[in-house]
Amino acid sequence: MKMVKLSALAAVTAAALAASITPASAQGNVSITPDMQKLMATQQQLHKIAEKVERGSGFSGVYLDAGTRTLNVYWKGTAPAKVRTEAIAAKAKGLNVKVQLAKYSQAELKAEAARLAGANQSITGVAAKYDGSGLEVTQGTSSISLRAGTGIQSSVPVDVRVADVEPAQSRYADNAPWKGGGYIQNSGGGSCTSGFAVTTSTGAEKILTAAHCGAAGSTFSSSNGNTLGTVEGRSVAWDTELLSNPSGTTVAQTWIGESIQPELNGGTAVQYGLPVVAAARTFPGEWLCTSGAFSGTVCEIRAEQVGMSISLIGFGTVRDVVRAVHTGGGAAGGNGDSGGPVVSAVDQRLTARGTLTAIQTGAEVRPCYGVPAGNGRTCSRTIYFPDIFPQMEFHNVSIKTTS
């Protein structure tokens, strides 16, 4: 059994930040590099193929490897002819589709995951592995013995991660028209990051952020007191909430660049908006960037697991979650980045993937980019975020995009 310790990510209040501000030692990746954009352009081609792969009864999952220009398709038994047809078409474009034999189908693993979650209260997260080899399960340290895995009896192989997962809390003086990735403070206390601009079925413009950032009816504003909006729709299940936006104007962009740290020190930050052009679900192996207000833009992040359900202590269970890791060993996110955008990028154009929910602590803790650690702020190489599509479906909104 594989065991990795996860721990909590607590709130950072505006007062605590103001009490002790020190220069950051590093700002992370303040732009999305040409090399990363090249990888993501290849990834976009592979993603389109992955979306077309038939999900028959033997389908287990996919894994995108942009570095080798390969889409790995995992299948229990013989894959249908349509998959082989996609492989032939991909080869003509200089891409590879490889069909890998899987032990279990995704349907089998999801059924077993649901059974385990209902039968064992110590389970804080469970997901089917994309390669069809078994399940990944997390257990809270407060509800199990020192022997990780106690009480888990399964008909499929299970990897256990010891996990206490809590919400990630927290550019600075944003104003209408609002962008995603800005610093926002809640009337009930605490600071977070704005997510994506969205539009309702009637054309009204709103903003997304994380539900754990504020209770129903609470109000968010920027550092200069400009009111972003009041919480008017909220879901624990997908850790998302919709802000009313009384100004009524947003822009289909996300802040990219440095964190709020230079502004906290009285300086000027290198920041700019990039257009959001689409939304897409995430597959294992895909490259991602985060752009939280406290950490700034960070790339070199890769999705490891999708379809997770995680239990956040003191908040609830969040579904359809992606786990992603900073492959260079740096911090993918931290306190204050909650609700902030997770994106992919091609030609300086962004695709929305979700909003930041939580981090893994313990051995995964890393020095923070942007605002330094301390005053309740911790950063990690491993992040968790819900898929953007169930978030949009819950609110009945669409990501605001620019053509």
Short mmCIF file of C-alpha atoms in Angstrom, two decimals:
data_model
loop_
_atom_site.label_atom_id
_atom_site.label_comp_id
_atom_site.label_asym_id
_atom_site.label_seq_id
_atom_site.Cartn_x
_atom_site.Cartn_y
_atom_site.Cartn_z
CA MET A 1 0.00 0.00 0.00
CA LYS A 2 1.24 3.44 -0.91
CA MET A 3 0.90 5.92 1.95
CA VAL A 4 1.30 9.68 1.58
CA LYS A 5 0.35 12.09 4.32
CA LEU A 6 -2.07 14.88 3.53
CA SER A 7 -2.97 17.62 5.92
CA ALA A 8 -5.09 20.69 6.31
CA LEU A 9 -5.00 24.04 4.55
CA ALA A 10 -6.46 26.72 6.80
CA ALA A 11 -7.79 30.24 6.27
CA VAL A 12 -5.62 33.32 5.97
CA THR A 13 -7.28 36.53 7.09
CA ALA A 14 -6.58 39.98 5.71
CA ALA A 15 -5.66 41.16 9.21
CA ALA A 16 -3.10 38.42 9.64
CA LEU A 17 -1.52 39.31 6.34
CA ALA A 18 -1.28 42.96 7.21
CA ALA A 19 0.38 42.15 10.52
CA SER A 20 3.49 40.62 9.04
CA ILE A 21 4.52 41.29 5.45
CA THR A 22 7.98 40.26 4.26
CA PRO A 23 9.49 40.11 0.76
CA ALA A 24 9.07 36.82 -1.04
CA SER A 25 12.18 34.90 -2.00
CA ALA A 26 10.64 33.78 -5.31
CA GLN A 27 7.64 34.58 -7.47
CA GLY A 28 7.31 31.34 -9.41
CA ASN A 29 6.65 31.39 -13.13
CA VAL A 30 5.38 34.91 -13.84
CA SER A 31 4.59 34.04 -17.45
CA ILE A 32 3.64 30.95 -19.39
CA THR A 33 6.85 30.01 -21.19
CA PRO A 34 7.08 29.18 -24.93
CA ASP A 35 8.14 25.62 -24.07
CA MET A 36 5.11 25.12 -21.84
CA GLN A 37 2.81 26.62 -24.49
CA LYS A 38 4.29 24.23 -27.07
CA LEU A 39 3.54 21.29 -24.78
CA MET A 40 0.01 22.53 -24.22
CA ALA A 41 -0.56 22.99 -27.97
CA THR A 42 0.31 19.31 -28.46
CA GLN A 43 -1.82 18.49 -25.45
CA GLN A 44 -4.77 20.27 -27.05
CA GLN A 45 -4.49 18.00 -30.11
CA LEU A 46 -4.36 14.92 -27.88
CA HIS A 47 -7.25 16.23 -25.79
CA LYS A 48 -9.50 16.46 -28.85
CA ILE A 49 -8.73 12.82 -29.65
CA ALA A 50 -9.38 11.79 -26.03
CA GLU A 51 -12.80 13.46 -26.17
CA LYS A 52 -13.69 11.33 -29.21
CA VAL A 53 -12.56 7.99 -27.79
CA GLU A 54 -15.58 5.74 -27.41
CA ARG A 55 -16.33 4.95 -23.76
CA GLY A 56 -17.59 1.39 -24.11
CA SER A 57 -18.07 -1.19 -21.39
CA GLY A 58 -14.37 -2.01 -21.26
CA PHE A 59 -13.11 1.61 -21.10
CA SER A 60 -10.81 2.28 -18.13
CA GLY A 61 -9.30 5.71 -18.73
CA VAL A 62 -6.81 7.82 -20.67
CA TYR A 63 -3.46 9.43 -19.96
CA LEU A 64 -2.06 12.27 -22.08
CA ASP A 65 1.71 12.52 -22.56
CA ALA A 66 2.37 15.66 -24.62
CA GLY A 67 6.13 15.21 -24.32
CA THR A 68 5.99 12.03 -26.39
CA ARG A 69 2.91 13.19 -28.38
CA THR A 70 1.03 10.14 -27.10
CA LEU A 71 -2.51 9.44 -25.91
CA ASN A 72 -2.63 6.25 -23.85
CA VAL A 73 -6.05 4.58 -23.84
CA TYR A 74 -6.63 1.91 -21.18
CA TRP A 75 -9.17 -0.80 -21.99
CA LYS A 76 -10.29 -4.04 -20.39
CA GLY A 77 -10.45 -6.59 -23.19
CA THR A 78 -10.37 -5.70 -26.86
CA ALA A 79 -10.85 -2.05 -27.71
CA PRO A 80 -13.50 -1.27 -30.35
CA ALA A 81 -12.62 -0.56 -33.96
CA LYS A 82 -13.33 3.17 -33.48
CA VAL A 83 -10.34 3.45 -31.14
CA ARG A 84 -8.07 1.85 -33.72
CA THR A 85 -9.49 4.23 -36.34
CA GLU A 86 -8.57 7.20 -34.13
CA ALA A 87 -5.04 5.76 -33.77
CA ILE A 88 -4.58 5.62 -37.54
CA ALA A 89 -5.88 9.19 -37.97
CA ALA A 90 -3.60 10.42 -35.17
CA LYS A 91 -0.51 8.82 -36.73
CA ALA A 92 -1.08 10.82 -39.90
CA LYS A 93 -0.79 14.00 -37.76
CA GLY A 94 2.42 12.88 -36.06
CA LEU A 95 0.58 11.81 -32.90
CA ASN A 96 0.33 8.43 -31.21
CA VAL A 97 -2.65 6.60 -29.75
CA LYS A 98 -1.60 3.54 -27.77
CA VAL A 99 -4.13 1.07 -26.41
CA GLN A 100 -3.02 -0.44 -23.09
CA LEU A 101 -4.57 -3.51 -21.50
CA ALA A 102 -6.36 -2.76 -18.22
CA LYS A 103 -7.36 -5.15 -15.45
CA TYR A 104 -10.64 -3.43 -14.58
CA SER A 105 -13.07 -1.21 -16.45
CA GLN A 106 -13.90 2.29 -15.19
CA ALA A 107 -17.49 1.19 -14.52
CA GLU A 108 -16.31 -1.68 -12.31
CA LEU A 109 -13.97 0.54 -10.34
CA LYS A 110 -16.55 3.31 -9.88
CA ALA A 111 -19.05 0.81 -8.53
CA GLU A 112 -16.51 -0.51 -6.03
CA ALA A 113 -15.50 3.06 -5.10
CA ALA A 114 -19.13 3.90 -4.30
CA ARG A 115 -19.47 0.74 -2.19
CA LEU A 116 -16.32 1.49 -0.20
CA ALA A 117 -17.25 5.10 0.43
CA GLY A 118 -20.62 4.02 1.79
CA ALA A 119 -19.20 1.25 3.96
CA ASN A 120 -16.19 2.95 5.54
CA GLN A 121 -16.51 6.29 7.33
CA SER A 122 -12.72 6.69 7.56
CA ILE A 123 -12.45 7.19 3.79
CA THR A 124 -11.91 10.86 2.93
CA GLY A 125 -11.33 10.36 -0.81
CA VAL A 126 -11.70 7.65 -3.44
CA ALA A 127 -11.14 7.45 -7.19
CA ALA A 128 -10.72 4.92 -9.99
CA LYS A 129 -7.18 4.87 -11.36
CA TYR A 130 -7.00 6.00 -14.98
CA ASP A 131 -5.03 2.86 -15.95
CA GLY A 132 -7.72 0.51 -14.63
CA SER A 133 -5.36 -1.11 -12.11
CA GLY A 134 -7.48 -0.42 -9.03
CA LEU A 135 -8.58 2.35 -6.68
CA GLU A 136 -6.86 5.21 -4.91
CA VAL A 137 -8.27 5.76 -1.42
CA THR A 138 -7.47 8.43 1.14
CA GLN A 139 -8.15 8.07 4.87
CA GLY A 140 -8.16 10.77 7.53
CA THR A 141 -5.58 10.43 10.29
CA SER A 142 -8.18 11.41 12.87
CA SER A 143 -10.44 8.48 12.03
CA ILE A 144 -8.08 5.55 11.51
CA SER A 145 -5.43 3.76 13.51
CA LEU A 146 -1.72 4.15 12.82
CA ARG A 147 -1.99 1.16 10.49
CA ALA A 148 -3.17 2.88 7.30
CA GLY A 149 -5.72 0.83 5.45
CA THR A 150 -7.42 -0.60 8.53
CA GLY A 151 -11.00 -1.51 7.73
CA ILE A 152 -10.67 -1.42 3.94
CA GLN A 153 -11.68 -4.73 2.40
CA SER A 154 -11.93 -4.59 -1.37
CA SER A 155 -12.17 -6.95 -4.32
CA VAL A 156 -9.74 -4.72 -6.28
CA PRO A 157 -6.22 -3.47 -5.44
CA VAL A 158 -6.25 -0.35 -3.28
CA ASP A 159 -3.52 2.26 -2.77
CA VAL A 160 -4.05 4.20 0.46
CA ARG A 161 -3.00 7.79 1.09
CA VAL A 162 -3.29 9.01 4.70
CA ALA A 163 -5.22 12.22 4.20
CA ASP A 164 -6.52 15.11 6.26
CA VAL A 165 -7.74 17.48 3.53
CA GLU A 166 -9.13 20.94 4.26
CA PRO A 167 -9.98 23.94 2.07
CA ALA A 168 -7.34 26.27 0.64
CA GLN A 169 -8.14 29.79 1.99
CA SER A 170 -7.38 33.19 1.31
CA ARG A 171 -4.09 40.88 -8.03
CA TYR A 172 -4.96 43.14 -5.18
CA ALA A 173 -6.94 46.26 -6.16
CA ASP A 174 -9.07 44.80 -8.96
CA ASN A 175 -12.23 46.59 -10.08
CA ALA A 176 -14.94 46.36 -12.72
CA PRO A 177 -14.73 44.98 -15.29
CA TRP A 178 -13.50 42.12 -13.09
CA LYS A 179 -10.95 39.49 -14.12
CA GLY A 180 -10.35 36.08 -12.62
CA GLY A 181 -7.29 35.51 -10.43
CA GLY A 182 -7.76 38.66 -8.31
CA TYR A 183 -7.45 39.11 -4.54
CA ILE A 184 -10.84 39.13 -2.81
CA GLN A 185 -11.70 39.49 0.88
CA ASN A 186 -14.84 38.25 2.53
CA SER A 187 -17.08 40.31 4.81
CA GLY A 188 -17.05 37.40 7.26
CA GLY A 189 -13.24 37.28 7.34
CA GLY A 190 -10.59 35.62 5.21
CA SER A 191 -9.12 36.23 1.78
CA CYS A 192 -9.29 34.15 -1.39
CA THR A 193 -8.97 34.49 -5.17
CA SER A 194 -11.63 35.19 -7.77
CA GLY A 195 -12.21 32.42 -10.30
CA PHE A 196 -13.70 32.79 -13.77
CA ALA A 197 -16.17 35.29 -15.17
CA VAL A 198 -19.39 33.51 -16.16
CA THR A 199 -22.70 34.37 -17.81
CA THR A 200 -26.19 33.16 -16.91
CA SER A 201 -28.89 32.03 -19.33
CA THR A 202 -30.24 35.60 -19.28
CA GLY A 203 -26.83 37.11 -20.06
CA ALA A 204 -26.07 38.39 -16.55
CA GLU A 205 -22.36 38.51 -15.70
CA LYS A 206 -21.19 36.84 -12.50
CA ILE A 207 -17.95 35.54 -10.91
CA LEU A 208 -17.04 32.11 -9.56
CA THR A 209 -14.94 31.37 -6.48
CA ALA A 210 -14.69 28.52 -3.96
CA ALA A 211 -17.65 27.84 -1.65
CA HIS A 212 -15.40 27.35 1.36
CA CYS A 213 -14.26 30.98 0.98
CA GLY A 214 -17.54 32.43 2.27
CA ALA A 215 -20.97 31.59 3.61
CA ALA A 216 -24.23 32.21 1.76
CA GLY A 217 -25.08 35.92 1.80
CA SER A 218 -21.55 37.10 2.58
CA THR A 219 -19.95 39.77 0.39
CA PHE A 220 -16.56 39.91 -1.33
CA SER A 221 -14.54 43.01 -2.18
CA SER A 222 -11.07 43.87 -3.46
CA SER A 223 -8.38 45.41 -1.23
CA ASN A 224 -9.57 48.95 -2.04
CA GLY A 225 -13.13 48.22 -0.96
CA ASN A 226 -14.67 47.77 -4.40
CA THR A 227 -17.51 45.27 -4.02
CA LEU A 228 -17.19 42.26 -6.27
CA GLY A 229 -20.45 40.64 -5.20
CA THR A 230 -22.54 38.73 -2.70
CA VAL A 231 -22.80 34.94 -2.59
CA GLU A 232 -26.07 34.05 -4.32
CA GLY A 233 -25.53 30.39 -5.17
CA ARG A 234 -23.37 27.88 -3.35
CA SER A 235 -22.47 24.18 -3.62
CA VAL A 236 -20.39 22.21 -1.14
CA ALA A 237 -20.42 19.18 -3.46
CA TRP A 238 -18.35 21.02 -6.08
CA ASP A 239 -16.84 23.68 -3.76
CA THR A 240 -18.18 26.53 -5.85
CA GLU A 241 -20.15 29.70 -5.27
CA LEU A 242 -21.55 32.37 -7.56
CA LEU A 243 -20.98 36.07 -6.78
CA SER A 244 -23.69 38.53 -7.79
CA ASN A 245 -21.39 41.27 -9.23
CA PRO A 246 -23.46 44.44 -8.69
CA SER A 247 -21.28 46.36 -11.18
CA GLY A 248 -22.61 43.96 -13.81
CA THR A 249 -19.40 43.95 -15.82
CA THR A 250 -16.67 41.35 -16.18
CA VAL A 251 -14.02 40.61 -18.78
CA ALA A 252 -13.23 37.18 -20.15
CA GLN A 253 -9.68 37.28 -18.83
CA THR A 254 -7.56 35.90 -16.02
CA TRP A 255 -4.73 37.70 -14.25
CA ILE A 256 -1.32 36.26 -15.18
CA GLY A 257 2.00 37.19 -13.59
CA GLU A 258 3.26 37.99 -10.12
CA SER A 259 1.28 37.61 -6.94
CA ILE A 260 0.02 40.45 -4.74
CA GLN A 261 3.29 40.42 -2.77
CA PRO A 262 4.97 43.38 -4.56
CA GLU A 263 1.80 45.43 -3.99
CA LEU A 264 1.76 44.50 -0.31
CA ASN A 265 5.29 45.91 -0.11
CA GLY A 266 4.20 49.16 -1.78
CA GLY A 267 5.64 48.25 -5.17
CA THR A 268 4.25 47.43 -8.60
CA ALA A 269 3.65 43.87 -9.72
CA VAL A 270 4.21 42.50 -13.21
CA GLN A 271 0.67 41.35 -14.07
CA TYR A 272 -1.53 41.25 -17.16
CA GLY A 273 -4.75 39.67 -18.36
CA LEU A 274 -4.93 36.79 -20.82
CA PRO A 275 -8.16 35.87 -22.60
CA VAL A 276 -10.23 32.84 -21.61
CA VAL A 277 -11.43 31.17 -24.80
CA ALA A 278 -12.93 27.86 -23.67
CA ALA A 279 -13.60 25.41 -20.86
CA ALA A 280 -12.52 21.77 -20.84
CA ARG A 281 -12.47 18.84 -18.48
CA THR A 282 -9.08 17.48 -17.42
CA PHE A 283 -7.49 14.14 -18.25
CA PRO A 284 -4.61 12.51 -16.35
CA GLY A 285 -1.24 13.58 -17.75
CA GLU A 286 -2.36 17.04 -18.91
CA TRP A 287 -0.26 20.14 -18.16
CA LEU A 288 -1.86 22.96 -16.16
CA CYS A 289 -1.17 26.36 -14.60
CA THR A 290 -2.65 28.02 -11.53
CA SER A 291 -2.97 31.77 -11.05
CA GLY A 292 -3.85 32.47 -7.43
CA ALA A 293 -3.63 35.97 -5.96
CA PHE A 294 -1.20 34.91 -3.24
CA SER A 295 1.13 32.67 -5.30
CA GLY A 296 0.90 34.28 -8.73
CA THR A 297 1.03 32.26 -11.92
CA VAL A 298 2.60 28.83 -11.51
CA CYS A 299 2.98 26.25 -14.29
CA GLU A 300 4.80 22.92 -14.63
CA ILE A 301 1.75 21.34 -12.96
CA ARG A 302 0.47 17.99 -14.21
CA ALA A 303 -2.80 16.20 -13.54
CA GLU A 304 -2.31 12.83 -11.82
CA GLN A 305 -5.80 11.69 -10.87
CA VAL A 306 -9.34 12.68 -11.86
CA GLY A 307 -12.85 11.81 -10.69
CA MET A 308 -11.94 11.97 -6.99
CA SER A 309 -14.29 12.58 -4.11
CA ILE A 310 -12.55 14.21 -1.16
CA SER A 311 -13.84 14.98 2.33
CA LEU A 312 -12.75 18.39 3.63
CA ILE A 313 -12.67 18.59 7.41
CA GLY A 314 -15.21 21.09 8.66
CA PHE A 315 -16.66 21.64 5.18
CA GLY A 316 -17.93 18.48 3.48
CA THR A 317 -17.40 16.14 0.54
CA VAL A 318 -16.29 17.62 -2.79
CA ARG A 319 -16.79 15.55 -5.95
CA ASP A 320 -15.30 15.31 -9.45
CA VAL A 321 -11.93 16.48 -8.12
CA VAL A 322 -8.58 16.52 -9.95
CA ARG A 323 -5.30 15.96 -8.11
CA ALA A 324 -2.31 17.68 -9.77
CA VAL A 325 1.39 17.99 -8.90
CA HIS A 326 4.15 20.51 -9.61
CA THR A 327 6.60 18.37 -11.58
CA GLY A 328 9.56 20.68 -10.89
CA GLY A 329 9.15 20.20 -7.15
CA GLY A 330 7.90 23.72 -6.45
CA ALA A 331 4.65 24.89 -4.87
CA ALA A 332 1.59 24.51 -7.10
CA GLY A 333 -0.56 26.60 -4.74
CA GLY A 334 -1.26 27.58 -1.16
CA ASN A 335 -3.44 29.47 1.28
CA GLY A 336 -5.10 32.49 -0.30
CA ASP A 337 -5.20 30.89 -3.76
CA SER A 338 -8.55 29.21 -3.04
CA GLY A 339 -11.15 29.78 -5.72
CA GLY A 340 -8.46 30.88 -8.15
CA PRO A 341 -8.24 29.73 -11.78
CA VAL A 342 -6.69 26.47 -12.93
CA VAL A 343 -6.02 26.74 -16.68
CA SER A 344 -4.19 25.40 -19.70
CA ALA A 345 -2.79 27.75 -22.34
CA VAL A 346 -2.11 27.73 -26.07
CA ASP A 347 -0.87 30.84 -27.91
CA GLN A 348 -1.52 33.02 -24.84
CA ARG A 349 -5.16 31.92 -24.82
CA LEU A 350 -6.51 30.18 -21.73
CA THR A 351 -8.86 27.23 -21.25
CA ALA A 352 -10.68 27.04 -17.91
CA ARG A 353 -10.26 23.75 -16.05
CA GLY A 354 -11.53 24.49 -12.51
CA THR A 355 -11.03 26.53 -9.33
CA LEU A 356 -8.54 25.67 -6.58
CA THR A 357 -9.93 23.86 -3.57
CA ALA A 358 -7.22 22.26 -1.43
CA ILE A 359 -3.57 21.29 -1.05
CA GLN A 360 -1.66 18.34 0.37
CA THR A 361 0.67 19.13 3.25
CA GLY A 362 3.08 16.91 5.21
CA ALA A 363 6.00 15.91 2.99
CA GLU A 364 4.47 17.83 0.06
CA VAL A 365 4.91 21.27 1.69
CA ARG A 366 7.18 23.61 -0.29
CA PRO A 367 8.38 27.23 0.09
CA CYS A 368 5.64 29.55 -1.10
CA TYR A 369 5.90 31.57 -4.29
CA GLY A 370 4.62 35.11 -3.92
CA VAL A 371 3.40 35.83 -0.38
CA PRO A 372 5.71 33.90 1.98
CA ALA A 373 4.59 31.17 4.33
CA GLY A 374 3.48 32.21 7.81
CA ASN A 375 0.41 33.77 9.41
CA GLY A 376 -1.55 30.67 8.48
CA ARG A 377 -0.21 30.38 4.91
CA THR A 378 1.24 27.05 3.74
CA CYS A 379 2.06 25.94 0.20
CA SER A 380 2.33 22.55 -1.46
CA ARG A 381 3.44 20.86 -4.67
CA THR A 382 0.11 18.96 -4.76
CA ILE A 383 -3.24 20.66 -5.33
CA TYR A 384 -6.89 19.58 -5.68
CA PHE A 385 -9.60 21.26 -7.77
CA PRO A 386 -13.11 20.31 -8.98
CA ASP A 387 -13.76 19.90 -12.69
CA ILE A 388 -15.23 23.06 -14.21
CA PHE A 389 -18.21 21.39 -15.93
CA PRO A 390 -20.19 20.25 -12.85
CA GLN A 391 -19.52 23.67 -11.35
CA MET A 392 -21.07 25.36 -14.41
CA GLU A 393 -23.96 22.91 -14.48
CA PHE A 394 -24.82 23.52 -10.83
CA HIS A 395 -25.03 27.30 -11.33
CA ASN A 396 -26.55 27.00 -14.83
CA VAL A 397 -23.86 29.30 -16.22
CA SER A 398 -21.24 29.29 -18.98
CA ILE A 399 -17.64 30.44 -18.77
CA LYS A 400 -17.44 33.91 -20.33
CA THR A 401 -15.10 33.61 -23.31
CA THR A 402 -13.61 35.82 -25.98
CA SER A 403 -13.38 34.66 -29.58
#
